Amino acid sequence: MVPGAAGGLYAYTRVGFGDFAAFLVGWGYLISVVTANAAIVVSFVGAMSTFFPALKTQPVDAVLLGLGAIWFLTWINNRGVKASGEVQLITSILKILPLVVIAIGGLFFIKAANFHPFNATGSSTFEAITSAAAIAMFALVGIECATIPAENVENPEKTVSRATMIGLFVTVAVYLLGAVSIIGTIPAADLKNSVSPYADAAVVIFGPGARYWAAGGAAIAAFGCLNGWILVQGQIPMALAQDKLFPGVFGWQNKKAAPYVGIIISSIVVSLFMMMNYTRGLVDQFRFLSLLATINTLIPYIFCAAAYIIIRFTKKQFAGGWTAAIFVAVLAFAYSLWAIAGSGESSVFWGFLLLLSGIPFYVWVVYKKKVNEGTRSV
């Protein structure tokens, strides 16, 4: 409906609700990206701990490896979208095979006893599923990423939607099969403390030597995922800067058309997030960061679900019927609220606090904009 709009969720919210709501979405989504990147770095370090066990017990070693991954991929992304895309293609090809092998191979080694108790929380099944909804959503956060660089995509009306849906179906299939295989092959008491579950499942299926190639596949998957999100962490502030809702410096581009200032500043924040949380264990750290990232993505989802209805009414695009459009928007809105509710008090508190922290920044940006226009009225 809005094919050339750069910025994805931010751009759609701006079309539907205007500048202030769009700024909150862009700010919240940027927070989501940097916290997600910190979580992805943790998962990368967790996978690499199979090869270097000291990473599990030596925080300094783990931090140094994580920083190395962040800043190497920051350098790659500053070489432009094409360079980032080449890395993404290579890592996607290398990672998919071991993940699929574990996902399918594990189905033949499932033990029914490992699925019991299905709910070990002590609460009702509905409450347990609710609490798991947000952490499960983290696996699919990013479905909207193909919309963000829409202005750099040929024929975005078809290309973006196809890329999004094909990526979604492939990802869901691999994740569901992988989850069933891993849960079925590893006892729950061992699985809840595992920092490399794919590697642990490979040992059960293929023997001790398989741990290394499975961990390698997981590490490549995390590395490639981090590469893609570092691309996004530069695109979002650039879109805001182009609309004069962020300082203009975030719109600066180098000779490769990479928004280098936004990428570098965001990578600094990612590094800080990662280092600040390394007092926690790898599993606890990943859970906290991933929930924080998910909440700050679900809030933009809520805005987008509402903006969807406004945009369809405005553009009068009701080929599928207005009832279906409202149903889709209400369902997306309700699901996002439900997933937020299941994230836990701590994650919700920090998520909304970080979101609201952007309001003074917005006021300052608007004030500077008015000053530049020759008026001090805000």
Tab-separated table of C-alpha atoms in Angstrom:
chain	number	residue	atom	x	y	z
A	1	MET	CA	0.000	0.000	0.000
A	2	VAL	CA	2.963	2.324	0.566
A	3	PRO	CA	5.728	0.884	-1.675
A	4	GLY	CA	8.700	3.301	-1.501
A	5	ALA	CA	8.362	4.101	2.202
A	6	ALA	CA	11.761	3.556	3.828
A	7	GLY	CA	11.885	2.522	7.473
A	8	GLY	CA	9.337	-0.277	7.658
A	9	LEU	CA	7.254	-0.081	10.842
A	10	TYR	CA	8.336	3.511	11.393
A	11	ALA	CA	7.284	4.570	7.881
A	12	TYR	CA	3.865	2.914	8.104
A	13	THR	CA	3.167	4.479	11.501
A	14	ARG	CA	4.126	7.904	10.145
A	15	VAL	CA	1.673	7.522	7.261
A	16	GLY	CA	-1.078	6.474	9.677
A	17	PHE	CA	-0.485	8.615	12.767
A	18	GLY	CA	2.039	11.341	12.028
A	19	ASP	CA	5.425	12.351	13.389
A	20	PHE	CA	5.191	11.799	17.163
A	21	ALA	CA	3.841	8.246	17.014
A	22	ALA	CA	6.320	7.470	14.235
A	23	PHE	CA	9.195	8.758	16.353
A	24	LEU	CA	8.163	6.537	19.291
A	25	VAL	CA	7.976	3.527	16.968
A	26	GLY	CA	11.330	4.329	15.373
A	27	TRP	CA	12.949	4.923	18.759
A	28	GLY	CA	11.463	1.763	20.274
A	29	TYR	CA	12.409	-0.309	17.253
A	30	LEU	CA	15.977	0.990	17.340
A	31	ILE	CA	16.181	-0.014	21.021
A	32	SER	CA	14.808	-3.414	20.032
A	33	VAL	CA	17.474	-3.813	17.362
A	34	VAL	CA	20.429	-2.962	19.609
A	35	THR	CA	19.167	-5.184	22.454
A	36	ALA	CA	18.458	-7.994	19.976
A	37	ASN	CA	21.968	-7.648	18.603
A	38	ALA	CA	23.372	-7.941	22.122
A	39	ALA	CA	21.294	-11.113	22.619
A	40	ILE	CA	22.465	-12.521	19.281
A	41	VAL	CA	26.089	-11.885	20.256
A	42	VAL	CA	25.467	-13.864	23.447
A	43	SER	CA	24.049	-16.769	21.421
A	44	PHE	CA	27.066	-16.595	19.100
A	45	VAL	CA	29.426	-16.782	22.085
A	46	GLY	CA	27.347	-19.646	23.506
A	47	ALA	CA	27.736	-21.631	20.287
A	48	MET	CA	31.473	-20.902	20.148
A	49	SER	CA	31.856	-22.154	23.732
A	50	THR	CA	31.621	-25.675	22.308
A	51	PHE	CA	35.004	-25.079	20.676
A	52	PHE	CA	36.393	-22.910	23.492
A	53	PRO	CA	34.909	-24.074	26.837
A	54	ALA	CA	36.575	-21.172	28.695
A	55	LEU	CA	33.935	-18.876	27.199
A	56	LYS	CA	31.398	-20.386	29.622
A	57	THR	CA	33.407	-19.455	32.712
A	58	GLN	CA	35.624	-16.523	31.673
A	59	PRO	CA	33.512	-13.374	31.105
A	60	VAL	CA	36.494	-11.390	29.776
A	61	ASP	CA	37.136	-13.923	27.000
A	62	ALA	CA	33.443	-14.015	26.138
A	63	VAL	CA	33.211	-10.209	25.983
A	64	LEU	CA	36.286	-9.933	23.765
A	65	LEU	CA	34.912	-12.493	21.299
A	66	GLY	CA	31.541	-10.745	21.271
A	67	LEU	CA	33.140	-7.343	20.655
A	68	GLY	CA	35.223	-8.798	17.848
A	69	ALA	CA	32.084	-10.095	16.090
A	70	ILE	CA	30.223	-6.796	16.530
A	71	TRP	CA	32.975	-4.599	15.146
A	72	PHE	CA	34.012	-6.894	12.312
A	73	LEU	CA	30.434	-6.897	11.015
A	74	THR	CA	30.179	-3.152	11.633
A	75	TRP	CA	33.127	-2.776	9.246
A	76	ILE	CA	31.421	-5.080	6.706
A	77	ASN	CA	28.172	-3.091	6.811
A	78	ASN	CA	30.022	0.179	6.377
A	79	ARG	CA	31.104	-1.190	3.007
A	80	GLY	CA	27.500	-0.948	1.816
A	81	VAL	CA	24.326	-2.994	1.415
A	82	LYS	CA	25.889	-5.167	-1.299
A	83	ALA	CA	28.770	-6.296	0.942
A	84	SER	CA	26.350	-7.013	3.789
A	85	GLY	CA	24.109	-8.959	1.418
A	86	GLU	CA	27.005	-11.116	0.210
A	87	VAL	CA	27.878	-12.083	3.792
A	88	GLN	CA	24.197	-12.785	4.449
A	89	LEU	CA	23.923	-15.084	1.432
A	90	ILE	CA	27.043	-17.078	2.381
A	91	THR	CA	26.046	-17.503	6.041
A	92	SER	CA	22.480	-18.468	5.089
A	93	ILE	CA	23.732	-21.251	2.815
A	94	LEU	CA	26.221	-22.539	5.404
A	95	LYS	CA	23.840	-22.457	8.361
A	96	ILE	CA	20.720	-24.010	6.870
A	97	LEU	CA	22.142	-27.516	6.311
A	98	PRO	CA	23.154	-28.384	9.910
A	99	LEU	CA	19.950	-26.847	11.291
A	100	VAL	CA	17.786	-28.893	8.918
A	101	VAL	CA	19.791	-32.085	9.574
A	102	ILE	CA	19.236	-31.724	13.342
A	103	ALA	CA	15.594	-30.762	12.871
A	104	ILE	CA	14.788	-33.803	10.723
A	105	GLY	CA	17.310	-36.290	12.128
A	106	GLY	CA	16.189	-35.676	15.688
A	107	LEU	CA	12.669	-36.858	14.890
A	108	PHE	CA	14.005	-40.440	14.831
A	109	PHE	CA	15.536	-40.155	18.338
A	110	ILE	CA	12.624	-38.619	20.210
A	111	LYS	CA	11.725	-40.074	23.595
A	112	ALA	CA	8.175	-39.363	24.739
A	113	ALA	CA	9.329	-39.117	28.356
A	114	ASN	CA	11.305	-35.981	27.546
A	115	PHE	CA	8.068	-34.093	26.850
A	116	HIS	CA	6.860	-34.666	30.415
A	117	PRO	CA	6.036	-32.728	32.402
A	118	PHE	CA	4.906	-30.540	29.520
A	119	ASN	CA	4.274	-27.692	31.966
A	120	ALA	CA	6.829	-27.612	34.784
A	121	THR	CA	6.081	-24.047	35.923
A	122	GLY	CA	3.502	-24.857	38.589
A	123	SER	CA	1.010	-22.498	36.917
A	124	SER	CA	-1.854	-23.264	34.532
A	125	THR	CA	-1.121	-24.306	30.958
A	126	PHE	CA	-2.551	-21.037	29.616
A	127	GLU	CA	-0.334	-18.995	31.960
A	128	ALA	CA	2.709	-21.052	30.946
A	129	ILE	CA	1.989	-20.553	27.242
A	130	THR	CA	1.460	-16.835	27.836
A	131	SER	CA	4.818	-16.517	29.572
A	132	ALA	CA	6.486	-18.402	26.711
A	133	ALA	CA	4.831	-16.356	23.945
A	134	ALA	CA	7.249	-13.431	24.065
A	135	ILE	CA	10.427	-15.517	24.172
A	136	ALA	CA	9.085	-17.622	21.280
A	137	MET	CA	8.246	-14.426	19.393
A	138	PHE	CA	11.927	-13.480	19.497
A	139	ALA	CA	12.569	-16.272	16.991
A	140	LEU	CA	10.310	-14.496	14.461
A	141	VAL	CA	11.152	-10.885	15.252
A	142	GLY	CA	12.603	-9.507	12.056
A	143	ILE	CA	9.796	-10.671	9.779
A	144	GLU	CA	9.351	-6.980	8.965
A	145	CYS	CA	12.988	-6.340	8.029
A	146	ALA	CA	12.489	-6.728	4.282
A	147	THR	CA	10.270	-3.626	4.401
A	148	ILE	CA	12.932	-1.379	5.952
A	149	PRO	CA	15.243	-0.799	2.935
A	150	ALA	CA	12.253	-0.709	0.535
A	151	GLU	CA	13.616	2.307	-1.344
A	152	ASN	CA	16.689	0.242	-2.318
A	153	VAL	CA	14.655	-2.734	-3.568
A	154	GLU	CA	13.563	-3.274	-7.160
A	155	ASN	CA	9.777	-3.652	-7.587
A	156	PRO	CA	9.127	-3.443	-3.805
A	157	GLU	CA	5.363	-4.093	-4.117
A	158	LYS	CA	6.060	-7.711	-5.096
A	159	THR	CA	9.657	-8.341	-4.010
A	160	VAL	CA	9.214	-7.301	-0.353
A	161	SER	CA	6.016	-9.299	0.190
A	162	ARG	CA	7.427	-12.415	-1.482
A	163	ALA	CA	10.687	-12.234	0.473
A	164	THR	CA	8.748	-11.764	3.706
A	165	MET	CA	6.347	-14.672	3.243
A	166	ILE	CA	8.893	-17.142	1.822
A	167	GLY	CA	11.292	-16.301	4.648
A	168	LEU	CA	8.515	-16.709	7.217
A	169	PHE	CA	7.396	-20.145	6.004
A	170	VAL	CA	10.937	-21.527	5.738
A	171	THR	CA	11.850	-20.172	9.173
A	172	VAL	CA	8.717	-21.506	10.875
A	173	ALA	CA	9.226	-24.962	9.364
A	174	VAL	CA	12.880	-25.181	10.459
A	175	TYR	CA	12.180	-23.775	13.944
A	176	LEU	CA	9.187	-26.014	14.661
A	177	LEU	CA	10.966	-29.174	13.542
A	178	GLY	CA	14.111	-28.112	15.413
A	179	ALA	CA	12.191	-27.383	18.611
A	180	VAL	CA	10.360	-30.711	18.547
A	181	SER	CA	13.595	-32.618	17.852
A	182	ILE	CA	15.618	-30.872	20.557
A	183	ILE	CA	12.906	-31.122	23.227
A	184	GLY	CA	12.339	-34.783	22.342
A	185	THR	CA	16.000	-35.805	22.432
A	186	ILE	CA	17.283	-33.871	25.480
A	187	PRO	CA	15.784	-34.279	28.983
A	188	ALA	CA	14.189	-31.070	30.255
A	189	ALA	CA	16.502	-30.875	33.280
A	190	ASP	CA	19.522	-30.739	30.925
A	191	LEU	CA	17.904	-28.594	28.244
A	192	LYS	CA	17.002	-25.675	30.516
A	193	ASN	CA	20.698	-25.058	31.301
A	194	SER	CA	22.061	-25.699	27.806
A	195	VAL	CA	23.881	-22.826	26.067
A	196	SER	CA	24.173	-24.815	22.795
A	197	PRO	CA	21.059	-27.016	22.440
A	198	TYR	CA	21.621	-27.859	18.766
A	199	ALA	CA	25.079	-29.173	19.591
A	200	ASP	CA	23.721	-31.183	22.524
A	201	ALA	CA	21.020	-32.696	20.308
A	202	ALA	CA	23.619	-33.591	17.659
A	203	VAL	CA	25.535	-35.622	20.256
A	204	VAL	CA	22.420	-37.672	21.019
A	205	ILE	CA	21.675	-38.226	17.327
A	206	PHE	CA	25.116	-38.721	15.754
A	207	GLY	CA	27.569	-39.161	18.611
A	208	PRO	CA	30.140	-36.927	20.374
A	209	GLY	CA	31.902	-35.723	17.227
A	210	ALA	CA	28.713	-34.182	15.841
A	211	ARG	CA	28.738	-31.555	18.593
A	212	TYR	CA	31.282	-29.480	16.717
A	213	TRP	CA	29.653	-29.222	13.300
A	214	ALA	CA	26.255	-28.547	14.898
A	215	ALA	CA	27.736	-25.825	17.096
A	216	GLY	CA	29.500	-24.448	14.022
A	217	GLY	CA	26.170	-24.233	12.198
A	218	ALA	CA	24.571	-22.440	15.157
A	219	ALA	CA	27.505	-20.036	15.380
A	220	ILE	CA	27.264	-19.252	11.659
A	221	ALA	CA	23.502	-18.736	12.034
A	222	ALA	CA	24.034	-16.234	14.855
A	223	PHE	CA	26.864	-14.521	12.987
A	224	GLY	CA	24.732	-14.108	9.857
A	225	CYS	CA	21.768	-12.912	11.896
A	226	LEU	CA	23.944	-10.303	13.597
A	227	ASN	CA	25.157	-9.120	10.206
A	228	GLY	CA	21.598	-8.531	8.993
A	229	TRP	CA	20.552	-6.658	12.129
A	230	ILE	CA	23.612	-4.409	12.027
A	231	LEU	CA	22.425	-3.377	8.557
A	232	VAL	CA	19.012	-2.538	10.058
A	233	GLN	CA	20.478	-0.574	12.988
A	234	GLY	CA	21.824	1.968	10.504
A	235	GLN	CA	18.743	2.111	8.274
A	236	ILE	CA	16.216	3.007	11.011
A	237	PRO	CA	17.941	6.166	12.358
A	238	MET	CA	18.733	7.195	8.771
A	239	ALA	CA	15.023	7.058	7.889
A	240	LEU	CA	14.212	9.150	10.978
A	241	ALA	CA	16.954	11.649	10.105
A	242	GLN	CA	15.686	12.006	6.548
A	243	ASP	CA	12.286	12.982	7.969
A	244	LYS	CA	13.983	15.440	10.367
A	245	LEU	CA	12.923	13.453	13.450
A	246	PHE	CA	16.511	12.517	14.319
A	247	PRO	CA	19.721	14.564	14.214
A	248	GLY	CA	20.874	14.982	10.639
A	249	VAL	CA	24.197	13.300	11.386
A	250	PHE	CA	22.400	9.913	11.383
A	251	GLY	CA	21.571	10.481	7.731
A	252	TRP	CA	25.199	10.895	6.688
A	253	GLN	CA	26.343	8.267	4.196
A	254	ASN	CA	29.797	7.244	3.066
A	255	LYS	CA	30.924	6.545	-0.511
A	256	LYS	CA	29.272	3.118	-0.332
A	257	ALA	CA	25.908	4.730	0.595
A	258	ALA	CA	26.135	3.199	4.086
A	259	PRO	CA	24.723	5.294	6.991
A	260	TYR	CA	28.012	4.907	8.823
A	261	VAL	CA	27.287	7.240	11.750
A	262	GLY	CA	24.117	5.361	12.726
A	263	ILE	CA	25.818	1.989	12.326
A	264	ILE	CA	28.828	2.963	14.464
A	265	ILE	CA	26.834	4.663	17.249
A	266	SER	CA	24.402	1.743	17.409
A	267	SER	CA	27.297	-0.736	17.586
A	268	ILE	CA	28.731	1.201	20.530
A	269	VAL	CA	25.374	0.836	22.327
A	270	VAL	CA	25.226	-2.884	21.445
A	271	SER	CA	28.702	-3.333	22.924
A	272	LEU	CA	27.655	-1.566	26.138
A	273	PHE	CA	24.476	-3.657	26.472
A	274	MET	CA	26.470	-6.839	26.074
A	275	MET	CA	29.176	-5.875	28.569
A	276	MET	CA	26.726	-4.565	31.181
A	277	ASN	CA	24.881	-7.876	31.320
A	278	TYR	CA	27.820	-10.278	31.435
A	279	THR	CA	27.447	-10.584	35.197
A	280	ARG	CA	24.569	-12.937	34.353
A	281	GLY	CA	25.038	-16.438	32.991
A	282	LEU	CA	24.769	-16.916	29.232
A	283	VAL	CA	21.258	-18.408	29.435
A	284	ASP	CA	19.861	-15.734	31.805
A	285	GLN	CA	21.547	-12.959	29.849
A	286	PHE	CA	20.125	-14.171	26.548
A	287	ARG	CA	16.616	-14.466	28.011
A	288	PHE	CA	16.632	-10.949	29.500
A	289	LEU	CA	17.983	-9.274	26.360
A	290	SER	CA	15.728	-11.204	23.994
A	291	LEU	CA	12.608	-10.347	26.020
A	292	LEU	CA	13.637	-6.683	26.125
A	293	ALA	CA	14.136	-6.701	22.357
A	294	THR	CA	10.815	-8.454	21.769
A	295	ILE	CA	8.817	-5.966	23.851
A	296	ASN	CA	10.286	-3.010	21.995
A	297	THR	CA	9.305	-4.701	18.716
A	298	LEU	CA	5.792	-5.658	19.832
A	299	ILE	CA	4.986	-2.031	20.674
A	300	PRO	CA	5.710	-0.929	17.072
A	301	TYR	CA	3.645	-3.927	15.917
A	302	ILE	CA	0.698	-2.513	17.901
A	303	PHE	CA	1.049	0.881	16.229
A	304	CYS	CA	1.317	-0.762	12.802
A	305	ALA	CA	-1.771	-2.892	13.340
A	306	ALA	CA	-3.768	0.274	14.041
A	307	ALA	CA	-2.104	2.213	11.204
A	308	TYR	CA	-3.037	-0.590	8.799
A	309	ILE	CA	-6.733	0.213	9.155
A	310	ILE	CA	-6.149	3.962	8.758
A	311	ILE	CA	-4.002	3.476	5.640
A	312	ARG	CA	-6.548	1.152	4.045
A	313	PHE	CA	-9.381	3.599	4.683
A	314	THR	CA	-7.270	6.496	3.428
A	315	LYS	CA	-6.157	4.719	0.268
A	316	LYS	CA	-9.520	2.973	-0.129
A	317	GLN	CA	-7.860	-0.382	-0.767
A	318	PHE	CA	-10.469	-2.913	0.281
A	319	ALA	CA	-10.174	-5.542	-2.412
A	320	GLY	CA	-10.412	-8.245	0.251
A	321	GLY	CA	-13.289	-6.557	2.110
A	322	TRP	CA	-13.190	-4.146	5.046
A	323	THR	CA	-14.359	-6.827	7.499
A	324	ALA	CA	-11.299	-8.969	6.750
A	325	ALA	CA	-9.008	-5.949	7.105
A	326	ILE	CA	-10.405	-5.049	10.524
A	327	PHE	CA	-10.200	-8.688	11.651
A	328	VAL	CA	-6.509	-8.910	10.678
A	329	ALA	CA	-5.689	-5.627	12.461
A	330	VAL	CA	-7.584	-6.535	15.650
A	331	LEU	CA	-6.011	-10.004	15.758
A	332	ALA	CA	-2.481	-8.587	15.327
A	333	PHE	CA	-3.165	-5.889	17.930
A	334	ALA	CA	-4.533	-8.390	20.472
A	335	TYR	CA	-1.720	-10.895	19.928
A	336	SER	CA	0.929	-8.225	20.457
A	337	LEU	CA	-0.698	-7.118	23.738
A	338	TRP	CA	-0.922	-10.753	24.894
A	339	ALA	CA	2.749	-11.399	24.132
A	340	ILE	CA	3.747	-8.228	26.025
A	341	ALA	CA	1.675	-9.359	29.023
A	342	GLY	CA	3.585	-12.642	29.101
A	343	SER	CA	7.015	-11.016	29.100
A	344	GLY	CA	7.217	-10.538	32.853
A	345	GLU	CA	7.186	-7.419	35.016
A	346	SER	CA	10.909	-6.711	34.794
A	347	SER	CA	11.031	-6.861	30.993
A	348	VAL	CA	7.871	-4.753	30.607
A	349	PHE	CA	9.184	-2.150	33.066
A	350	TRP	CA	12.546	-1.744	31.358
A	351	GLY	CA	10.996	-1.920	27.900
A	352	PHE	CA	8.548	0.925	28.527
A	353	LEU	CA	11.142	2.941	30.451
A	354	LEU	CA	13.514	2.791	27.484
A	355	LEU	CA	10.665	3.702	25.133
A	356	LEU	CA	9.611	6.730	27.189
A	357	SER	CA	13.224	7.863	27.465
A	358	GLY	CA	12.933	8.945	23.855
A	359	ILE	CA	10.319	11.641	24.545
A	360	PRO	CA	12.791	14.292	25.838
A	361	PHE	CA	14.965	13.508	22.815
A	362	TYR	CA	11.970	14.063	20.509
A	363	VAL	CA	11.171	17.403	22.180
A	364	TRP	CA	14.777	18.521	21.692
A	365	VAL	CA	14.779	17.491	18.025
A	366	VAL	CA	11.502	19.324	17.329
A	367	TYR	CA	12.769	22.409	19.163
A	368	LYS	CA	15.946	22.488	17.061
A	369	LYS	CA	13.839	22.019	13.944
A	370	LYS	CA	11.651	24.993	14.869
A	371	VAL	CA	14.698	27.122	15.634
A	372	ASN	CA	16.127	26.326	12.214
A	373	GLU	CA	12.814	27.309	10.655
A	374	GLY	CA	12.956	30.677	12.423
A	375	THR	CA	10.385	30.124	15.156
A	376	ARG	CA	10.712	29.003	18.781
A	377	SER	CA	7.122	27.824	19.170
A	378	VAL	CA	7.002	24.107	19.844
